[in-house]
CSV table of C-alpha atoms and ligand atoms in Angstrom, one decimal:
chain,number,residue,atom,x,y,z
F,1,UNK,CA,-28.2,2.5,32.1
F,2,UNK,CA,-26.2,2.9,35.3
F,3,UNK,CA,-22.7,1.6,35.2
F,4,UNK,CA,-23.0,-0.7,38.3
F,5,UNK,CA,-26.2,-2.1,36.9
F,6,UNK,CA,-24.4,-3.0,33.6
F,7,UNK,CA,-21.6,-4.7,35.5
F,8,UNK,CA,-24.3,-6.8,37.3
F,9,UNK,CA,-26.2,-7.7,34.2
F,10,UNK,CA,-23.0,-8.7,32.4
F,11,UNK,CA,-22.1,-11.0,35.3
F,12,UNK,CA,-25.5,-12.6,35.1
F,13,UNK,CA,-26.1,-12.9,31.3
F,14,UNK,CA,-22.7,-13.0,29.6
F,15,UNK,CA,-20.3,-15.9,29.4
F,16,UNK,CA,-17.5,-15.4,32.0
F,17,UNK,CA,-14.7,-15.4,29.4
F,18,UNK,CA,-13.4,-11.9,29.7
F,19,UNK,CA,-11.9,-10.0,32.6
F,20,UNK,CA,-13.0,-6.5,31.6
F,21,UNK,CA,-11.8,-3.1,32.9
F,22,UNK,CA,-14.4,-1.4,35.0
F,23,UNK,CA,-15.4,1.2,32.4
F,24,UNK,CA,-18.2,1.6,30.0
F,25,UNK,CA,-17.3,3.3,26.7
F,26,UNK,CA,-20.0,5.1,24.8
F,27,UNK,CA,-18.2,7.1,22.1
F,28,UNK,CA,-15.0,7.4,20.2
F,29,UNK,CA,-13.3,10.1,18.2
F,30,UNK,CA,-9.9,9.7,16.5
F,31,UNK,CA,-7.4,8.5,19.1
F,32,UNK,CA,-9.8,9.2,22.0
F,33,UNK,CA,-12.6,7.2,23.7
F,34,UNK,CA,-15.3,8.7,26.0
F,35,UNK,CA,-16.9,6.7,28.9
F,36,UNK,CA,-20.4,6.8,30.2
F,37,UNK,CA,-19.5,9.7,32.5
F,38,UNK,CA,-18.0,11.7,29.7
F,39,UNK,CA,-14.4,11.2,30.8
F,40,UNK,CA,-11.9,11.2,27.9
F,41,UNK,CA,-9.2,8.6,27.4
F,42,UNK,CA,-6.3,8.4,24.9
F,43,UNK,CA,-6.7,5.0,23.3
F,44,UNK,CA,-3.5,3.0,22.7
F,45,UNK,CA,-5.3,-0.3,22.3
F,46,UNK,CA,-7.6,0.6,19.4
F,47,UNK,CA,-9.9,-2.3,19.8
F,48,UNK,CA,-6.8,-4.6,19.9
F,49,UNK,CA,-5.1,-3.2,16.8
F,50,UNK,CA,-8.4,-3.0,14.9
F,51,UNK,CA,-9.4,0.6,14.8
F,52,UNK,CA,-6.7,1.5,12.3
F,53,UNK,CA,-8.2,4.9,11.2
F,54,UNK,CA,-9.1,5.8,14.8
F,55,UNK,CA,-12.6,6.0,16.0
F,56,UNK,CA,-15.4,7.4,13.8
F,57,UNK,CA,-13.3,8.3,10.8
F,58,UNK,CA,-15.6,10.3,8.6
F,59,UNK,CA,-14.7,8.6,5.3
F,60,UNK,CA,-15.1,5.2,6.9
F,61,UNK,CA,-18.5,6.1,8.3
F,62,UNK,CA,-19.5,7.5,4.9
F,63,UNK,CA,-18.5,4.3,3.1
F,64,UNK,CA,-20.5,2.1,5.5
F,65,UNK,CA,-23.6,4.4,5.4
F,66,UNK,CA,-23.6,4.6,1.6
F,67,UNK,CA,-23.2,0.8,1.2
F,68,UNK,CA,-25.8,0.1,4.0
F,69,UNK,CA,-28.3,2.1,2.0
F,70,UNK,CA,-27.6,0.1,-1.1
F,71,UNK,CA,-26.8,-3.5,-0.3
F,72,UNK,CA,-25.5,-5.3,2.8
F,73,UNK,CA,-25.4,-9.0,2.2
F,74,UNK,CA,-26.3,-11.4,-0.6
F,75,UNK,CA,-24.0,-14.4,0.2
F,76,UNK,CA,-21.3,-15.9,-2.0
F,77,UNK,CA,-23.8,-17.5,-4.4
F,78,UNK,CA,-23.6,-14.2,-6.4
F,79,UNK,CA,-21.2,-11.6,-7.6
F,80,UNK,CA,-20.8,-8.2,-5.8
F,81,UNK,CA,-18.4,-5.5,-6.7
F,82,UNK,CA,-16.9,-4.3,-3.4
F,83,UNK,CA,-15.5,-7.7,-2.5
F,84,UNK,CA,-13.9,-8.2,-6.0
F,85,UNK,CA,-12.4,-4.8,-6.0
F,86,UNK,CA,-11.1,-5.3,-2.5
F,87,UNK,CA,-9.4,-8.6,-3.5
F,88,UNK,CA,-7.7,-6.8,-6.4
F,89,UNK,CA,-6.4,-4.0,-4.1
F,90,UNK,CA,-5.2,-6.5,-1.5
F,91,UNK,CA,-3.3,-8.5,-4.1
F,92,UNK,CA,-1.7,-5.3,-5.5
F,93,UNK,CA,-0.4,-4.0,-2.1
F,94,UNK,CA,0.8,-7.5,-1.0
F,95,UNK,CA,2.0,-8.9,-4.3
F,96,UNK,CA,0.0,-12.0,-3.5
F,97,UNK,CA,-2.2,-13.7,-6.2
F,98,UNK,CA,-5.6,-14.5,-4.7
F,99,UNK,CA,-7.8,-13.9,-1.7
F,100,UNK,CA,-10.2,-16.0,0.4
F,101,UNK,CA,-12.5,-13.8,2.5
F,102,UNK,CA,-13.7,-14.6,6.0
F,103,UNK,CA,-14.8,-12.8,9.1
F,104,UNK,CA,-12.0,-12.9,11.7
F,105,UNK,CA,-8.3,-13.7,12.3
F,106,UNK,CA,-8.9,-17.2,13.5
F,107,UNK,CA,-10.9,-18.0,10.4
F,108,UNK,CA,-8.2,-16.6,8.2
F,109,UNK,CA,-5.8,-19.0,9.8
F,110,UNK,CA,-8.2,-21.9,9.5
F,111,UNK,CA,-8.3,-21.2,5.8
F,112,UNK,CA,-4.5,-21.2,5.6
F,113,UNK,CA,-4.4,-24.5,7.5
F,114,UNK,CA,-6.9,-26.1,5.2
F,115,UNK,CA,-4.9,-24.9,2.1
F,116,UNK,CA,-1.7,-26.4,3.6
F,117,UNK,CA,-3.4,-29.7,4.5
F,118,UNK,CA,-4.9,-30.2,1.1
F,119,UNK,CA,-1.8,-29.0,-0.7
F,120,UNK,CA,0.4,-31.4,1.4
F,121,UNK,CA,-1.8,-34.4,0.7
F,122,UNK,CA,-1.8,-33.7,-3.0
F,123,UNK,CA,2.0,-33.1,-3.1
F,124,UNK,CA,3.2,-35.9,-0.9
F,125,UNK,CA,0.4,-38.0,0.4
F,126,UNK,CA,-1.6,-38.4,3.7
F,127,UNK,CA,1.5,-38.4,5.9
F,128,UNK,CA,2.3,-34.8,4.7
F,129,UNK,CA,-0.1,-32.9,7.1
F,130,UNK,CA,2.1,-31.5,9.9
F,131,UNK,CA,2.5,-27.8,10.5
F,132,UNK,CA,5.4,-26.2,12.4
F,133,UNK,CA,4.6,-23.2,14.6
F,134,UNK,CA,6.7,-21.3,17.2
F,135,UNK,CA,6.9,-20.9,21.0
F,136,UNK,CA,4.9,-17.9,22.2
F,137,UNK,CA,2.7,-18.0,19.1
F,138,UNK,CA,-0.9,-17.0,19.0
F,139,UNK,CA,-3.0,-17.9,16.0
F,140,UNK,CA,-6.6,-17.8,17.3
F,141,UNK,CA,-9.3,-19.6,19.3
F,142,UNK,CA,-11.0,-22.1,17.0
F,143,UNK,CA,-9.7,-25.6,17.2
F,144,UNK,CA,-7.4,-25.6,14.2
F,145,UNK,CA,-5.9,-22.2,15.0
F,146,UNK,CA,-5.8,-23.1,18.7
F,147,UNK,CA,-3.8,-26.2,17.8
F,148,UNK,CA,-1.3,-23.9,16.1
F,149,UNK,CA,-1.1,-21.8,19.3
F,150,UNK,CA,1.6,-22.9,21.6
F,151,UNK,CA,0.3,-21.5,24.8
F,152,UNK,CA,-0.8,-24.2,27.3
F,153,UNK,CA,-3.4,-22.1,29.2
F,154,UNK,CA,-5.4,-21.5,26.0
F,155,UNK,CA,-5.2,-25.1,24.8
F,156,UNK,CA,-5.3,-27.5,27.7
F,157,UNK,CA,-9.0,-27.4,28.6
F,158,UNK,CA,-9.9,-28.3,25.0
F,159,UNK,CA,-7.6,-31.2,24.3
F,160,UNK,CA,-7.4,-33.3,22.2
F,161,UNK,CA,-6.6,-30.7,19.6
F,162,UNK,CA,-5.8,-31.2,16.0
F,163,UNK,CA,-2.9,-33.5,15.6
F,164,UNK,CA,0.2,-32.7,13.6
F,165,UNK,CA,1.4,-29.4,15.1
F,166,UNK,CA,4.9,-28.9,16.5
F,167,UNK,CA,6.4,-25.8,18.2
F,168,UNK,CA,10.0,-24.7,18.0
F,169,UNK,CA,11.9,-21.6,19.0
F,170,UNK,CA,11.7,-18.7,16.5
F,171,UNK,CA,15.4,-18.1,16.9
F,172,UNK,CA,17.1,-21.4,16.0
F,173,UNK,CA,16.9,-21.7,12.3
F,174,UNK,CA,19.3,-24.7,12.2
F,175,UNK,CA,17.0,-26.7,14.5
F,176,UNK,CA,14.0,-25.8,12.2
F,177,UNK,CA,16.0,-26.9,9.2
F,178,UNK,CA,16.8,-30.2,10.9
F,179,UNK,CA,13.2,-30.9,11.9
F,180,UNK,CA,11.4,-30.0,8.7
F,181,UNK,CA,11.0,-33.1,6.7
F,182,UNK,CA,8.5,-34.5,4.1
F,183,UNK,CA,5.8,-34.9,6.8
F,184,UNK,CA,5.4,-31.1,7.0
F,185,UNK,CA,3.0,-29.2,4.7
F,186,UNK,CA,3.3,-25.8,6.3
F,187,UNK,CA,5.2,-23.5,8.6
F,188,UNK,CA,3.2,-20.8,10.4
F,189,UNK,CA,4.7,-17.7,12.0
F,190,UNK,CA,3.8,-14.1,13.1
F,191,UNK,CA,6.4,-11.5,12.0
F,192,UNK,CA,6.0,-9.9,15.4
F,193,UNK,CA,4.5,-12.2,18.0
F,194,UNK,CA,1.6,-10.1,19.3
F,195,UNK,CA,-0.4,-11.8,22.0
F,196,UNK,CA,2.8,-13.6,23.1
F,197,UNK,CA,4.3,-10.3,24.2
F,198,UNK,CA,5.3,-8.2,21.2
F,199,UNK,CA,8.4,-10.1,20.1
F,200,UNK,CA,9.6,-9.2,16.6
F,201,UNK,CA,11.1,-12.1,14.7
F,202,UNK,CA,14.5,-11.4,13.2
F,203,UNK,CA,14.4,-10.7,9.4
F,204,UNK,CA,17.2,-13.2,9.0
F,205,UNK,CA,15.0,-15.9,10.6
F,206,UNK,CA,12.1,-15.1,8.2
F,207,UNK,CA,14.5,-15.1,5.2
F,208,UNK,CA,15.9,-18.4,6.4
F,209,UNK,CA,12.4,-19.9,6.7
F,210,UNK,CA,11.5,-18.7,3.2
F,211,UNK,CA,14.6,-20.4,1.8
F,212,UNK,CA,14.1,-23.7,3.7
F,213,UNK,CA,10.4,-23.8,2.8
F,214,UNK,CA,11.1,-23.2,-0.9
F,215,UNK,CA,13.9,-25.8,-1.0
F,216,UNK,CA,11.8,-28.5,0.8
F,217,UNK,CA,8.5,-27.5,-0.9
F,218,UNK,CA,6.6,-26.5,2.3
F,219,UNK,CA,4.1,-23.7,2.4
F,220,UNK,CA,5.2,-20.7,4.4
F,221,UNK,CA,2.2,-19.1,6.3
F,222,UNK,CA,2.9,-15.7,7.7
F,223,UNK,CA,0.1,-14.8,10.2
F,224,UNK,CA,-0.4,-11.1,9.5
F,225,UNK,CA,-3.6,-10.9,11.5
F,226,UNK,CA,-2.2,-8.3,13.8
F,227,UNK,CA,0.8,-7.0,11.9
F,228,UNK,CA,-0.9,-6.6,8.5
F,229,UNK,CA,-2.4,-3.5,7.0
F,230,UNK,CA,0.2,-0.9,7.9
F,231,UNK,CA,0.5,-1.7,11.6
F,232,UNK,CA,4.3,-2.3,11.6
F,233,UNK,CA,5.2,0.6,9.2
F,234,UNK,CA,4.9,-1.4,6.1
F,235,UNK,CA,1.7,-2.8,4.5
F,236,UNK,CA,2.7,-6.3,5.8
F,237,UNK,CA,5.2,-7.5,8.3
F,238,UNK,CA,6.8,-9.9,5.8
F,239,UNK,CA,7.9,-6.9,3.7
F,240,UNK,CA,10.4,-5.9,6.4
F,241,UNK,CA,12.3,-9.1,5.6
F,242,UNK,CA,11.7,-8.6,1.9
F,243,UNK,CA,10.1,-12.1,1.4
F,244,UNK,CA,6.8,-13.3,0.1
F,245,UNK,CA,4.9,-16.0,2.0
F,246,UNK,CA,2.7,-18.6,0.3
F,247,UNK,CA,-0.2,-17.7,2.6
F,248,UNK,CA,-0.9,-14.6,4.6
F,249,UNK,CA,-3.9,-14.5,6.9
F,250,UNK,CA,-5.0,-11.0,7.8
F,251,UNK,CA,-7.9,-9.5,9.8
F,252,UNK,CA,-7.7,-7.1,12.7
F,253,UNK,CA,-7.0,-3.7,11.1
F,254,UNK,CA,-8.5,-4.6,7.7
F,255,UNK,CA,-12.0,-3.5,8.4
F,256,UNK,CA,-11.1,-0.6,10.7
F,257,UNK,CA,-13.6,-1.9,13.2
F,258,UNK,CA,-15.9,-3.7,10.9
F,259,UNK,CA,-15.3,-7.5,11.2
F,260,UNK,CA,-13.6,-8.9,8.2
F,261,UNK,CA,-10.7,-11.3,7.6
F,262,UNK,CA,-9.0,-12.7,4.6
F,263,UNK,CA,-6.4,-15.3,3.6
F,264,UNK,CA,-4.0,-14.0,0.9
F,265,UNK,CA,-2.4,-16.7,-1.2
F,266,UNK,CA,0.3,-17.0,-3.8
F,267,UNK,CA,1.4,-19.6,-6.4
F,268,UNK,CA,0.1,-23.1,-6.0
F,269,UNK,CA,-1.5,-22.2,-2.6
F,270,UNK,CA,-3.7,-19.7,-4.4
F,271,UNK,CA,-5.4,-22.5,-6.5
F,272,UNK,CA,-5.4,-25.4,-4.0
F,273,UNK,CA,-8.9,-24.9,-2.7
F,274,UNK,CA,-11.6,-25.4,-5.3
F,275,UNK,CA,-15.4,-25.4,-5.6
F,276,UNK,CA,-17.0,-26.6,-2.3
F,277,UNK,CA,-13.7,-27.0,-0.4
F,278,UNK,CA,-14.3,-24.0,1.9
F,279,UNK,CA,-16.8,-21.2,2.4
F,280,UNK,CA,-18.5,-18.8,4.7
F,281,UNK,CA,-22.0,-17.3,4.7
F,282,UNK,CA,-21.0,-13.8,5.8
F,283,UNK,CA,-17.6,-13.6,4.1
F,284,UNK,CA,-16.8,-10.7,1.7
F,285,UNK,CA,-20.3,-9.2,2.1
F,286,UNK,CA,-20.7,-5.8,0.4
F,287,UNK,CA,-20.9,-3.9,3.7
F,288,UNK,CA,-17.7,-5.5,5.2
F,289,UNK,CA,-15.8,-5.1,1.9
F,290,UNK,CA,-16.8,-1.5,1.6
F,291,UNK,CA,-15.5,-0.8,5.1
F,292,UNK,CA,-12.2,-2.4,4.2
F,293,UNK,CA,-11.9,-0.6,0.9
F,294,UNK,CA,-12.4,2.7,2.8
F,295,UNK,CA,-9.6,1.6,5.2
F,296,UNK,CA,-7.2,1.0,2.4
F,297,UNK,CA,-8.1,4.2,0.7
F,298,UNK,CA,-7.6,6.4,3.8
F,299,UNK,CA,-4.3,4.6,4.7
F,300,UNK,CA,-3.1,5.7,1.2
F,301,UNK,CA,-4.5,9.2,1.3
F,302,UNK,CA,-3.3,10.0,4.8
F,303,UNK,CA,0.1,8.2,4.3
F,304,UNK,CA,-0.6,6.0,7.3
F,305,UNK,CA,2.0,3.4,6.4
F,306,UNK,CA,4.8,6.1,6.7
F,307,UNK,CA,3.0,7.5,9.8
F,308,UNK,CA,3.0,4.2,11.6
F,309,UNK,CA,6.7,3.8,10.9
F,310,UNK,CA,7.6,7.4,11.9
F,311,UNK,CA,5.4,7.6,15.0
F,312,UNK,CA,6.5,4.1,16.1
F,313,UNK,CA,10.1,5.3,16.0
F,314,UNK,CA,9.4,8.5,17.9
F,315,UNK,CA,7.3,6.6,20.5
F,316,UNK,CA,10.0,3.9,21.1
F,317,UNK,CA,12.6,6.7,21.4
F,318,UNK,CA,10.5,8.5,24.1
F,319,UNK,CA,9.9,5.2,25.9
F,320,UNK,CA,13.6,4.5,26.0
F,321,UNK,CA,14.1,8.0,27.5
F,322,UNK,CA,11.4,7.1,30.1
F,323,UNK,CA,13.2,3.8,30.8
F,324,UNK,CA,16.3,5.8,31.8
F,325,UNK,CA,14.2,7.5,34.5
F,326,UNK,CA,12.2,4.5,35.6
F,327,UNK,CA,14.3,1.3,36.1
F,328,UNK,CA,11.1,-0.7,36.2
F,329,UNK,CA,11.2,-0.6,32.3
F,330,UNK,CA,13.9,-3.0,31.2
F,331,UNK,CA,13.1,-3.3,27.4
F,332,UNK,CA,11.3,-1.4,24.7
F,333,UNK,CA,10.7,-3.4,21.5
F,334,UNK,CA,8.4,-3.6,18.5
F,335,UNK,CA,8.0,-2.5,14.9
F,336,UNK,CA,6.0,0.5,13.8
F,337,UNK,CA,3.0,1.0,16.0
F,338,UNK,CA,3.2,-2.3,17.6
F,339,UNK,CA,5.2,-1.7,20.8
F,340,UNK,CA,6.0,-3.8,23.8
F,341,UNK,CA,7.4,-2.4,27.1
F,342,UNK,CA,9.0,-5.1,29.3
F,343,UNK,CA,8.9,-4.5,33.0
F,344,UNK,CA,11.3,-5.8,35.6
F,345,UNK,CA,8.4,-6.9,37.8
F,346,UNK,CA,5.0,-8.6,37.1
F,347,UNK,CA,3.0,-5.4,37.6
F,348,UNK,CA,1.7,-4.9,34.1
F,349,UNK,CA,-1.9,-5.4,35.1
F,350,UNK,CA,-1.8,-2.9,37.9
F,351,UNK,CA,-0.1,-0.3,35.6
F,352,UNK,CA,-2.9,-0.8,33.1
F,353,UNK,CA,-5.5,0.0,35.8
F,354,UNK,CA,-3.5,3.0,37.0
F,355,UNK,CA,-3.2,4.3,33.5
F,356,UNK,CA,-6.9,3.9,32.9
F,357,UNK,CA,-7.5,6.0,36.0
F,358,UNK,CA,-5.3,8.7,34.4
F,359,UNK,CA,-7.2,8.6,31.1
F,360,UNK,CA,-4.8,6.3,29.2
F,361,UNK,CA,-5.8,3.0,27.7
F,362,UNK,CA,-3.0,0.5,27.4
F,363,UNK,CA,-3.0,-3.3,27.5
F,364,UNK,CA,-0.9,-6.0,29.2
F,365,UNK,CA,0.2,-9.2,27.5
F,366,UNK,CA,1.3,-11.5,30.3
F,367,UNK,CA,2.3,-10.3,33.8
F,368,UNK,CA,5.2,-8.1,32.8
F,369,UNK,CA,4.7,-6.7,29.3
F,370,UNK,CA,2.7,-3.6,28.3
F,371,UNK,CA,1.4,-3.5,24.7
F,372,UNK,CA,0.8,-0.3,22.8
F,373,UNK,CA,-1.1,-0.8,19.5
F,374,UNK,CA,-2.7,2.7,18.9
F,375,UNK,CA,-4.7,3.8,15.9
F,376,UNK,CA,-2.4,4.4,12.8
F,377,UNK,CA,-3.5,8.1,12.8
F,378,UNK,CA,-1.4,8.7,16.0
F,379,UNK,CA,0.4,12.1,16.0
F,380,UNK,CA,3.3,13.4,18.0
F,381,UNK,CA,1.1,15.2,20.5
F,382,UNK,CA,-0.6,11.9,21.3
F,383,UNK,CA,2.8,10.3,21.9
F,384,UNK,CA,3.8,13.1,24.2
F,385,UNK,CA,0.5,12.9,26.1
F,386,UNK,CA,0.9,9.1,26.5
F,387,UNK,CA,4.5,9.4,27.7
F,388,UNK,CA,3.5,12.1,30.2
F,389,UNK,CA,0.8,9.9,31.7
F,390,UNK,CA,3.1,6.8,31.7
F,391,UNK,CA,5.7,8.9,33.5
F,392,UNK,CA,3.1,9.7,36.2
F,393,UNK,CA,1.8,6.1,36.7
F,394,UNK,CA,5.4,4.8,36.8
F,395,UNK,CA,6.3,7.3,39.5
F,396,UNK,CA,5.7,5.8,43.0
F,397,UNK,CA,3.5,8.0,45.2
F,398,UNK,CA,5.5,10.2,47.6
F,399,UNK,CA,5.6,9.0,51.1
F,400,UNK,CA,3.7,11.2,53.6
N,1,PLP,C1,-5.8,-11.6,17.1
N,1,PLP,C2,-5.0,-12.6,16.4
N,1,PLP,C3,-5.6,-13.8,15.8
N,1,PLP,C4,-7.0,-14.1,16.1
N,1,PLP,O1,-7.9,-13.2,15.5
N,1,PLP,P1,-9.4,-13.2,15.9
N,1,PLP,O2,-10.0,-12.1,15.0
N,1,PLP,O3,-9.5,-12.8,17.3
N,1,PLP,O4,-10.0,-14.5,15.6
N,1,PLP,C5,-4.8,-14.6,15.1
N,1,PLP,N1,-3.5,-14.4,14.9
N,1,PLP,C6,-2.9,-13.3,15.4
N,1,PLP,C7,-1.5,-13.1,15.1
N,1,PLP,C8,-3.6,-12.4,16.2
N,1,PLP,O5,-3.0,-11.3,16.7
């Protein structure tokens, strides 16, 4: 179908919830996407940190094909092998104890919130239901996860939200310590705040949180939905701080493009929910679990944890060099292949459009931050290509 016609139909038939770029993608291969006119783009968004192995990875396709021919879904009324094997692998790479499967990031966070609520009631009674989160946080769009999300524009139209959430700065550990009392059952934090603008949280802060939560018997929830599964150059963001959370919701990269989420849990948090407490029709279905197993296998075989770390370092170095030439760039930050580029002026959206025109897909979080979250298979030649195009779109057109 013609591109203009698709734009029209979308306007007519689809909820007006997304401001889409004016492009129709039809095919992907590795780090590249192709549009309806056959134009090629270097993809540094990767379906929002989802397409970890790049587009159309042969082993991932093979795993899905093979499983689709055998068994796709039977529900959680029965046993299936891929889900159980996946749970074991996830526990091994994370050193967590148990897994609850779901289908998205927001659901993974809902599961964590429910664990914390039930655990708090059992530990200290009904008043122990509050959860501390942090300014600039993003935890999802369903009402529980939304209540944990500090950003006004996401929340205001839907108030009243779930009671019991408080937001503080992710820098002031003393303030956190002074506020956390027996009314709190959980603390929820992203190791690198993603949607909020790619802000890595200091390891010392995470270590401090772990210590306070252990002392005061509060569950530490590390939202690894974006940072998890090798994105930051370790399997999980919390490993940079050498801590273990009580709960770690994951999703985005886990299925490599197939929707699947999970809430990893440890210690008491891993046995808080029991029969009938929580569930999901689709969760952990053989097809989704097989896709995720393929993702974990390829990450191991192709050393993508190390690659994310190495390429992230090279990318940030080149961006810092670019910043020396273009004063519009005032900061380059991030961890592994989760990179934020801060601009002096609120022109992120126009740069995203310009880059698209030049065959580079990047994303803006807010008015003045560019976000780069490419596939984990990124190579040096891709970094060089990206920097070359960024250099071009940052260069003002010569005056006639
Ligand atoms: C994307 C994201 C979510 C929400 O995930 P969905 O799959 O969109 O529901 C939650 N937390 C973090 C940190 C995220 O980046």
